[in-house]
Short mmCIF file of C-alpha atoms in Angstrom, two decimals:
data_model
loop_
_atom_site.label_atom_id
_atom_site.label_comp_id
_atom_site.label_asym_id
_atom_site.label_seq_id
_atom_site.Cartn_x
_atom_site.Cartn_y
_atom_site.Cartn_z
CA UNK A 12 139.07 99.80 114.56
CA UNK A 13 143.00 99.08 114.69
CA UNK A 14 143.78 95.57 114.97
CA UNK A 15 144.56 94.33 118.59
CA UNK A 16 146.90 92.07 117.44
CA UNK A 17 147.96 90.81 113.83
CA UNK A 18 149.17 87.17 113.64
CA UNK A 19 152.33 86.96 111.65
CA UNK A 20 152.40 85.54 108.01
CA UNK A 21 154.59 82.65 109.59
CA UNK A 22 152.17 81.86 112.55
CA UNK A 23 149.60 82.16 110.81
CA UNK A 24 150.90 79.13 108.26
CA UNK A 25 152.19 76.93 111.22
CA UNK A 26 148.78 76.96 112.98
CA UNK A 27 147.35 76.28 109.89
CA UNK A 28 149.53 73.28 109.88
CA UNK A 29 148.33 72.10 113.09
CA UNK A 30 144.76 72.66 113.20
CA UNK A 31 144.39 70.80 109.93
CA UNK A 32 145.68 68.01 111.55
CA UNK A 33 142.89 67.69 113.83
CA UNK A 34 140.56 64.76 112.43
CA UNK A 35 137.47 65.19 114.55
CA UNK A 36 134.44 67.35 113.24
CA UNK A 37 132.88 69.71 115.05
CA UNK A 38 129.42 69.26 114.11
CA UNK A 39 129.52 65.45 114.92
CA UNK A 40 130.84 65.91 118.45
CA UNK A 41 131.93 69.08 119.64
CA UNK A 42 133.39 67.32 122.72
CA UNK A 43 135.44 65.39 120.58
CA UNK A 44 136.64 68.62 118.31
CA UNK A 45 137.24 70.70 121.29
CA UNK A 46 139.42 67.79 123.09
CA UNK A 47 141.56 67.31 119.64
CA UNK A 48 142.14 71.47 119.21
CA UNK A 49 143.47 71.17 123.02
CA UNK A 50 145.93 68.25 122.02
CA UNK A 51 147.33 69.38 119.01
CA UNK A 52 148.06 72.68 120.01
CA UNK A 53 149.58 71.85 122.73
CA UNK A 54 152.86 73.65 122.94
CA UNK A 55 152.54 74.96 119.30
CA UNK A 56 150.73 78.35 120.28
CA UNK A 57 152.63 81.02 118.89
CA UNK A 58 154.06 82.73 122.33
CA UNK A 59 152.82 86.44 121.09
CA UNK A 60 149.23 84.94 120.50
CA UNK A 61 149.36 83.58 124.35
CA UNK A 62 150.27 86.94 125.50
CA UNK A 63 147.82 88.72 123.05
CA UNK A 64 144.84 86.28 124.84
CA UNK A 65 146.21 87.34 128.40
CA UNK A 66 145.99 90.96 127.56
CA UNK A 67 142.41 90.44 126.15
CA UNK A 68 141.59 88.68 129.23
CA UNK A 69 143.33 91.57 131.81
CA UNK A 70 141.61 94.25 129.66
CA UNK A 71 138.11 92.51 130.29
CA UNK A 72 138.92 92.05 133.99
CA UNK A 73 140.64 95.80 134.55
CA UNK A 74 137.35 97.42 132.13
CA UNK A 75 140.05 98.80 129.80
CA UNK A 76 138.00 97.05 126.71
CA UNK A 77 135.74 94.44 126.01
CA UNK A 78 136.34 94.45 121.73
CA UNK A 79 139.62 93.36 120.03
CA UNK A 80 140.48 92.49 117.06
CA UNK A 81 142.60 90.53 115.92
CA UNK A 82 144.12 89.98 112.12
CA UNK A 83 145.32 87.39 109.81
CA UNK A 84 143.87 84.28 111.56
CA UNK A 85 144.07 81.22 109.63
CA UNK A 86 140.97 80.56 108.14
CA UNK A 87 140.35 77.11 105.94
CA UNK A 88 141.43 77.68 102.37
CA UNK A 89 139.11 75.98 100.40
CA UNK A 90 135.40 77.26 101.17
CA UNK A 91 132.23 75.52 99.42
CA UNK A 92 129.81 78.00 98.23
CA UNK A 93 126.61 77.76 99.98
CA UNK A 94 123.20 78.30 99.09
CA UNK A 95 120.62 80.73 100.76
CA UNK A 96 117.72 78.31 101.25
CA UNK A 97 119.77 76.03 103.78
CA UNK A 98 123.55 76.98 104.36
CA UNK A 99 123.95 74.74 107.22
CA UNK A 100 123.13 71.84 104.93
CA UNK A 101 124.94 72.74 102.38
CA UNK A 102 128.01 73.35 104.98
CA UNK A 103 127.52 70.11 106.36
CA UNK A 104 127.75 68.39 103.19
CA UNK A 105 130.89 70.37 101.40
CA UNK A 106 133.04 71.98 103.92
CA UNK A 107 135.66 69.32 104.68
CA UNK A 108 138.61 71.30 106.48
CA UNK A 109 137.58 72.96 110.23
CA UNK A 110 140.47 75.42 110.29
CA UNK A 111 138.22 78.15 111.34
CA UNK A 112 136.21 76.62 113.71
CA UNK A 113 139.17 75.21 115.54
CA UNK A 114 140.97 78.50 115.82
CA UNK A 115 137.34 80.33 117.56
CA UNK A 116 138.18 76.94 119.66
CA UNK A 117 141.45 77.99 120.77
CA UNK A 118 141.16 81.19 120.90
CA UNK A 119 138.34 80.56 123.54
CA UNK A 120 140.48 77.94 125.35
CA UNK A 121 143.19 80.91 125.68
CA UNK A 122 140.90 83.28 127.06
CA UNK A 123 139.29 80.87 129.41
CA UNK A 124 135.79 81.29 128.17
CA UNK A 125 133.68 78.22 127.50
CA UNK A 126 132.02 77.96 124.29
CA UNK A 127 127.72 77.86 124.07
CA UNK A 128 125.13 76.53 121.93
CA UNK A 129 121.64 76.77 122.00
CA UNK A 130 120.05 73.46 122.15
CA UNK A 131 117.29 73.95 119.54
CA UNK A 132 118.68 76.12 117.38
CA UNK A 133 121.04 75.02 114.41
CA UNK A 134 121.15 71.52 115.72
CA UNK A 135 122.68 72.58 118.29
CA UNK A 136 125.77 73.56 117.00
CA UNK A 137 128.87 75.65 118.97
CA UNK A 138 130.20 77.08 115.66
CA UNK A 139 127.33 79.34 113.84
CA UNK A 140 127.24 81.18 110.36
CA UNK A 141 126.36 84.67 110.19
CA UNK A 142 125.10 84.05 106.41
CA UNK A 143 121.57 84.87 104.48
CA UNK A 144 118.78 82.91 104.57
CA UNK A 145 116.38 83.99 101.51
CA UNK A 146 113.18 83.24 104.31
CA UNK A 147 114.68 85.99 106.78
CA UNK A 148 114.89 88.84 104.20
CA UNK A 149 113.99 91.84 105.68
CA UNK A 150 113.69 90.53 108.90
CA UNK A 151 115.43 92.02 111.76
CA UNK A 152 118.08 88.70 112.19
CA UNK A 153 122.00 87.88 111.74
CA UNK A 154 121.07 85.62 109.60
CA UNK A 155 119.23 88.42 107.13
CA UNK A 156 121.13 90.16 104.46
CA UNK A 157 120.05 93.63 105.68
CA UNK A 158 121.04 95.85 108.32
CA UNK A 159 120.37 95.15 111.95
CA UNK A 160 119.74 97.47 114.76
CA UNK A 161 121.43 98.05 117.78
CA UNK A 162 121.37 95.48 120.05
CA UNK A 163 122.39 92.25 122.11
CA UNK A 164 122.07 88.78 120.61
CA UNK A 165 119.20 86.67 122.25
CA UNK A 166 117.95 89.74 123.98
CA UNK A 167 114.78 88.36 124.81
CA UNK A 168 116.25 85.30 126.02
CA UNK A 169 117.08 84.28 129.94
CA UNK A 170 120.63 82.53 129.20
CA UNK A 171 122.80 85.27 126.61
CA UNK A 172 126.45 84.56 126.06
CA UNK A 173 129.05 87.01 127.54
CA UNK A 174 130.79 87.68 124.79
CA UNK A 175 130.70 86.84 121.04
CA UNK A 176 133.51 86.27 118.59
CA UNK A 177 133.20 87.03 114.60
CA UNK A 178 135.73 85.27 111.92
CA UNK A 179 136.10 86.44 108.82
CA UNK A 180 135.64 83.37 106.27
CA UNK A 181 134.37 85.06 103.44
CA UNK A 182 133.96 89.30 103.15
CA UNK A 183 134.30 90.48 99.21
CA UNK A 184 136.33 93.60 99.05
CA UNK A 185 133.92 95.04 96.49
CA UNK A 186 131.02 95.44 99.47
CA UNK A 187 131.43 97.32 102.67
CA UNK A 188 129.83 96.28 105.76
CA UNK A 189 130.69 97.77 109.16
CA UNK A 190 129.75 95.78 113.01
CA UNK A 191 129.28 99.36 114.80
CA UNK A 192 128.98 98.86 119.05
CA UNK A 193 128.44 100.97 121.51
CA UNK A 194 129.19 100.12 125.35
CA UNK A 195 126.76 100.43 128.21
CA UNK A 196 129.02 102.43 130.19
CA UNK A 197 128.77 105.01 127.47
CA UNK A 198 125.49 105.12 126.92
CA UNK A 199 124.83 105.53 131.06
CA UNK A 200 127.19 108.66 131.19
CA UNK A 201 124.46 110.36 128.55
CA UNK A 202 121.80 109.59 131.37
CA UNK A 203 120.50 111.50 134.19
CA UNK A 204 120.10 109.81 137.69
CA UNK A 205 116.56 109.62 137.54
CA UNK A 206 116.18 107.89 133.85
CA UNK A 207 119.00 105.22 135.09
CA UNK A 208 117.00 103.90 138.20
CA UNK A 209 113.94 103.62 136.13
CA UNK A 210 115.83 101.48 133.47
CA UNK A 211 117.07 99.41 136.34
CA UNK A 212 113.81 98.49 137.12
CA UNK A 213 112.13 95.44 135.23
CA UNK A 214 109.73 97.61 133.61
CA UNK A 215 110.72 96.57 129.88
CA UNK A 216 109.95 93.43 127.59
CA UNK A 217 111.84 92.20 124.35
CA UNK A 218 109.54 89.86 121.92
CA UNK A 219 111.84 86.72 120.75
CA UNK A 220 113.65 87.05 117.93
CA UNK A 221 112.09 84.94 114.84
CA UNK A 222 114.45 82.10 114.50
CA UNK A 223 114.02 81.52 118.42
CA UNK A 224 110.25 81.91 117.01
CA UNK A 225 110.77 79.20 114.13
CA UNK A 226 111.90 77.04 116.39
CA UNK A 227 109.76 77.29 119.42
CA UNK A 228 106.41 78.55 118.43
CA UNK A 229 105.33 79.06 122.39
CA UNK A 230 108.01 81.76 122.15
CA UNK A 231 106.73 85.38 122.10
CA UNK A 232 107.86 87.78 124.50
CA UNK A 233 110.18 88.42 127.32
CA UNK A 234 109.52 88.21 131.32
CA UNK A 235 109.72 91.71 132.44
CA UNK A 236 113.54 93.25 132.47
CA UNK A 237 115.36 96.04 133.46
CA UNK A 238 117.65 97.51 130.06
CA UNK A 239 120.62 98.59 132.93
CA UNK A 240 121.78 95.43 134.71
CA UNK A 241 124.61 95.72 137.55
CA UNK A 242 127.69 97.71 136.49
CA UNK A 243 127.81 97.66 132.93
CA UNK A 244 125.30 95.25 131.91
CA UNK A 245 122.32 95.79 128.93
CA UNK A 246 119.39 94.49 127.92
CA UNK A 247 118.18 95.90 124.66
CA UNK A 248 116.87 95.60 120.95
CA UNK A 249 116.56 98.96 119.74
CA UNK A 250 112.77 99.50 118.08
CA UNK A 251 111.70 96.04 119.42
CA UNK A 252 112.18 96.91 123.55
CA UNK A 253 109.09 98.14 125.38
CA UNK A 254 107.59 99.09 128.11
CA UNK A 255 105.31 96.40 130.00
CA UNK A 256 101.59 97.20 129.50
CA UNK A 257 101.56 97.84 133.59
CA UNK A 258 104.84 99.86 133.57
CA UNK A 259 104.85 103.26 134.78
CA UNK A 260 104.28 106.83 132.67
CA UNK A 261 108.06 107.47 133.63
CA UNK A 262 109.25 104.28 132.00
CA UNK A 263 108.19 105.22 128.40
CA UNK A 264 110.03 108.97 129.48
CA UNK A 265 113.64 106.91 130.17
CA UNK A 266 113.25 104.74 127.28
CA UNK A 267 112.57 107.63 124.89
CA UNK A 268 115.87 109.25 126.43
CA UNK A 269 117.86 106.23 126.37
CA UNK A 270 117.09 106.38 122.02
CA UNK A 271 118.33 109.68 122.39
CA UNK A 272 121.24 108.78 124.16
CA UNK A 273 122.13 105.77 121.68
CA UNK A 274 121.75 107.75 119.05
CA UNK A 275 124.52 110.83 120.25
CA UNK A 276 126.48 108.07 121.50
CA UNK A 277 130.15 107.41 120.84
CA UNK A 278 130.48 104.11 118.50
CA UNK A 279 133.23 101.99 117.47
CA UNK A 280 132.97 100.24 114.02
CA UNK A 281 135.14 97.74 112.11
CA UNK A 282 134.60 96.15 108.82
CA UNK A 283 135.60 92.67 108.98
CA UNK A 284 137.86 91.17 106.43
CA UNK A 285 138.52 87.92 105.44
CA UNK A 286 140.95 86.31 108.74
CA UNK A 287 139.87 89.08 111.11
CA UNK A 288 138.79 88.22 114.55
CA UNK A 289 135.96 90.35 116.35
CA UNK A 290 135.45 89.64 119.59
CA UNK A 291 132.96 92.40 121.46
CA UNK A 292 131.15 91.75 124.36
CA UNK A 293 127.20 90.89 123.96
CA UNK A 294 126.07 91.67 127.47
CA UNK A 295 128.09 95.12 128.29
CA UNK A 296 127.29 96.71 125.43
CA UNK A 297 124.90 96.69 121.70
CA UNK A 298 126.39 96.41 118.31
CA UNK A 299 124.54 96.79 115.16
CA UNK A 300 125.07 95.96 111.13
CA UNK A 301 125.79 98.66 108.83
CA UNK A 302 125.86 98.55 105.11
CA UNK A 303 127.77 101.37 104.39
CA UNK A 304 128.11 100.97 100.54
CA UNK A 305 126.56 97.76 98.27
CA UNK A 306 127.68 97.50 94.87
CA UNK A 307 126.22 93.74 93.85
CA UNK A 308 123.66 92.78 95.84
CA UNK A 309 124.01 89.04 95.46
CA UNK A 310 128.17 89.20 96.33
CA UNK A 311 127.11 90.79 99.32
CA UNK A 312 124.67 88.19 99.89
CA UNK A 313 127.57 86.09 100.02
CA UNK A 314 129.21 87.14 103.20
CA UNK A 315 130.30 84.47 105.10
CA UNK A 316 130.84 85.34 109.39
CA UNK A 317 132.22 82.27 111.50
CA UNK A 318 130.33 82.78 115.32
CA UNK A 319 129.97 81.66 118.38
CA UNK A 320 128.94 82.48 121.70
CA UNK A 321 131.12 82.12 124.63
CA UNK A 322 130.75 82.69 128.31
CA UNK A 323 132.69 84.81 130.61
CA UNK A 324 134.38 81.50 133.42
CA UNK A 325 134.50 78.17 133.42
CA UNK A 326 132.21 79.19 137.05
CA UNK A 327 129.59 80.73 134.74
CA UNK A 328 129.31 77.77 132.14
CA UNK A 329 128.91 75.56 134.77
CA UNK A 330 125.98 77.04 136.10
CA UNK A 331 124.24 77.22 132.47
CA UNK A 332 124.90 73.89 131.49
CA UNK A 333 122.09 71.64 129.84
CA UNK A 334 120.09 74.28 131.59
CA UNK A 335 116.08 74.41 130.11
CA UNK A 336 114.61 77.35 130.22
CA UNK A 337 111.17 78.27 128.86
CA UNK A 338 111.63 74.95 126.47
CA UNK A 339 115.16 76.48 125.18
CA UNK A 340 118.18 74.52 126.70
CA UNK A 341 122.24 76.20 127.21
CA UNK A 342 124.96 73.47 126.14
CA UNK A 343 128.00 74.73 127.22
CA UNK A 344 131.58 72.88 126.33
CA UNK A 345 134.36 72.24 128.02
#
């Protein structure tokens, strides 16, 4: 994909400037973090990158798109290396700059779309890393070094995030990955009438992902779900969505045509480099991991993805917030 937008080489080094200034961590009190990104930057938002996050919010709200990218973000300059048994520990204990985080945090103030963290997973945390973790190899995870399936994050789960944002920390030149999506409005014009009403019928579970599983052993599979929700929602993990043992012969038909349909489907794919933005939406549409070519297995291993999860109104987030469900709370910020 073409960049949306590309920060300048000037913006880029005055917001740099600014959000280093910003004292509060974000994995103490997010609250805090959030408040401090808001004050500093006030009035020292380059006026292109305003205008780039009211395009990306009229383009949500008119259907044009729901994935931009955009380039050249400042990202912190000095990154620790982290290990592969516990990266979040290791993060905690060497990253000292938040440059990254606090640009996902104004980038998600500009668009008007709360920030989300799931209570009991990573502590809790509003900024994520998509980074290995030696126990998930070969498991089908973000947080695996392998390729994942089409799909939406938290599928199984009753609260999912709107849209998700990737940041490029750390993405070695020598190793090509691709984030390949595919929208739900293109995967419904390769259906027939008849297979669409059956997939908007709650005929299908998702089991829980394994680190939802890690943390909450009660965890194991969905309540029953339609894939198709409203307009252009979907509900999907591709090989791990199935029919409920009481579903219907004609719901194992439209999910059979539905793999068809995903796989002669239309996709958009961007490799993420090092200061690139992805933002896609998780709830409209699937995306997927694809290693197109690794040439050193452990560099690759090194990838390094900033995340988070954000929500698509202030009216949404305040209907998920410290919301338990099945044991598994939504923390929303402000």
């Amino acid at each position: 994909m073409q960049p949306f937008h590309v920060i300048t080489d000037r913006e880029k080094d005055e917001l740099y400037g600014v959000l280093e200034t910003v004292a509060a961590r974000p994995y103490d009190d997010y609250h805090a973090f959030s408040a401090a990104v808001r004050q500093a930057t006030e009035g020292a938002v380059p006026a292109s990158l305003v205008r780039a996050a009211a395009r990306i919010r009229a383009e949500r709200e008119e259907g044009v798109s729901d994935t931009h990218v955009l380039r050249n973000c400042p990202v912190d300059k000095e990154l620790p290396e982290l290990g592969h048994d516990d990266p979040q520990a290791d993060k905690y204990a060497r990253k000292r700059t938040f440059v990254g985080e606090g640009f996902l945090e104004l980038m998600a103030q500009l668009t008007d779309t709360p920030v989300m963290s799931y209570a009991t997973r990573f502590n809790g945390d509003f900024f994520t890393d998509v980074y290995s973790i030696s126990k998930y190899h070969g498991k089908q995870t973000g947080y695996s070094d392998g390729e994942l399936v089409y799909h939406n994050d938290r599928t199984a789960h009753p609260v999912r995030a709107d849209y998700i944002s990737l940041l490029g920390m750390r993405c070695p030149l020598e190793e090509y990955t691709c984030t390949s999506l595919v929208e739900a409005r293109t995967l419904r014009a390769g259906l027939s009438g008849d297979t669409l009403r059956v997939l908007e019928e709650a005929h299908f579970v998702t089991p829980f992902d394994v680190v939802s599983r890690d943390n909450n052993s009660s965890l194991s599979v969905s309540e029953k779900h339609p894939v198709f929700q409203g307009d252009y929602g979907i509900r999907y993990l591709d090989t791990h969505t199935m029919v409920a043992p009481d579903a219907p012969g004609v719901a194992k038909d439209a999910l059979i045509e539905l793999k068809n349909a995903l796989t002669r489907a239309e996709k958009k794919r961007h490799r993420v480099l090092e200061g690139d933005l992805l933002v896609f939406a998780n709830q409209n549409g699937l995306h997927s991991r694809e290693l197109i070519e690794v040439n050193d297995p452990e560099r690759s291993r090194s990838r390094w993805l900033l995340k988070t999860y954000t929500l698509r109104s202030r009216a949404v987030a305040d209907g998920f917030a410290d919301r338990w469900v099945d044991g598994v709370a939504g923390r929303v910020g402000d």
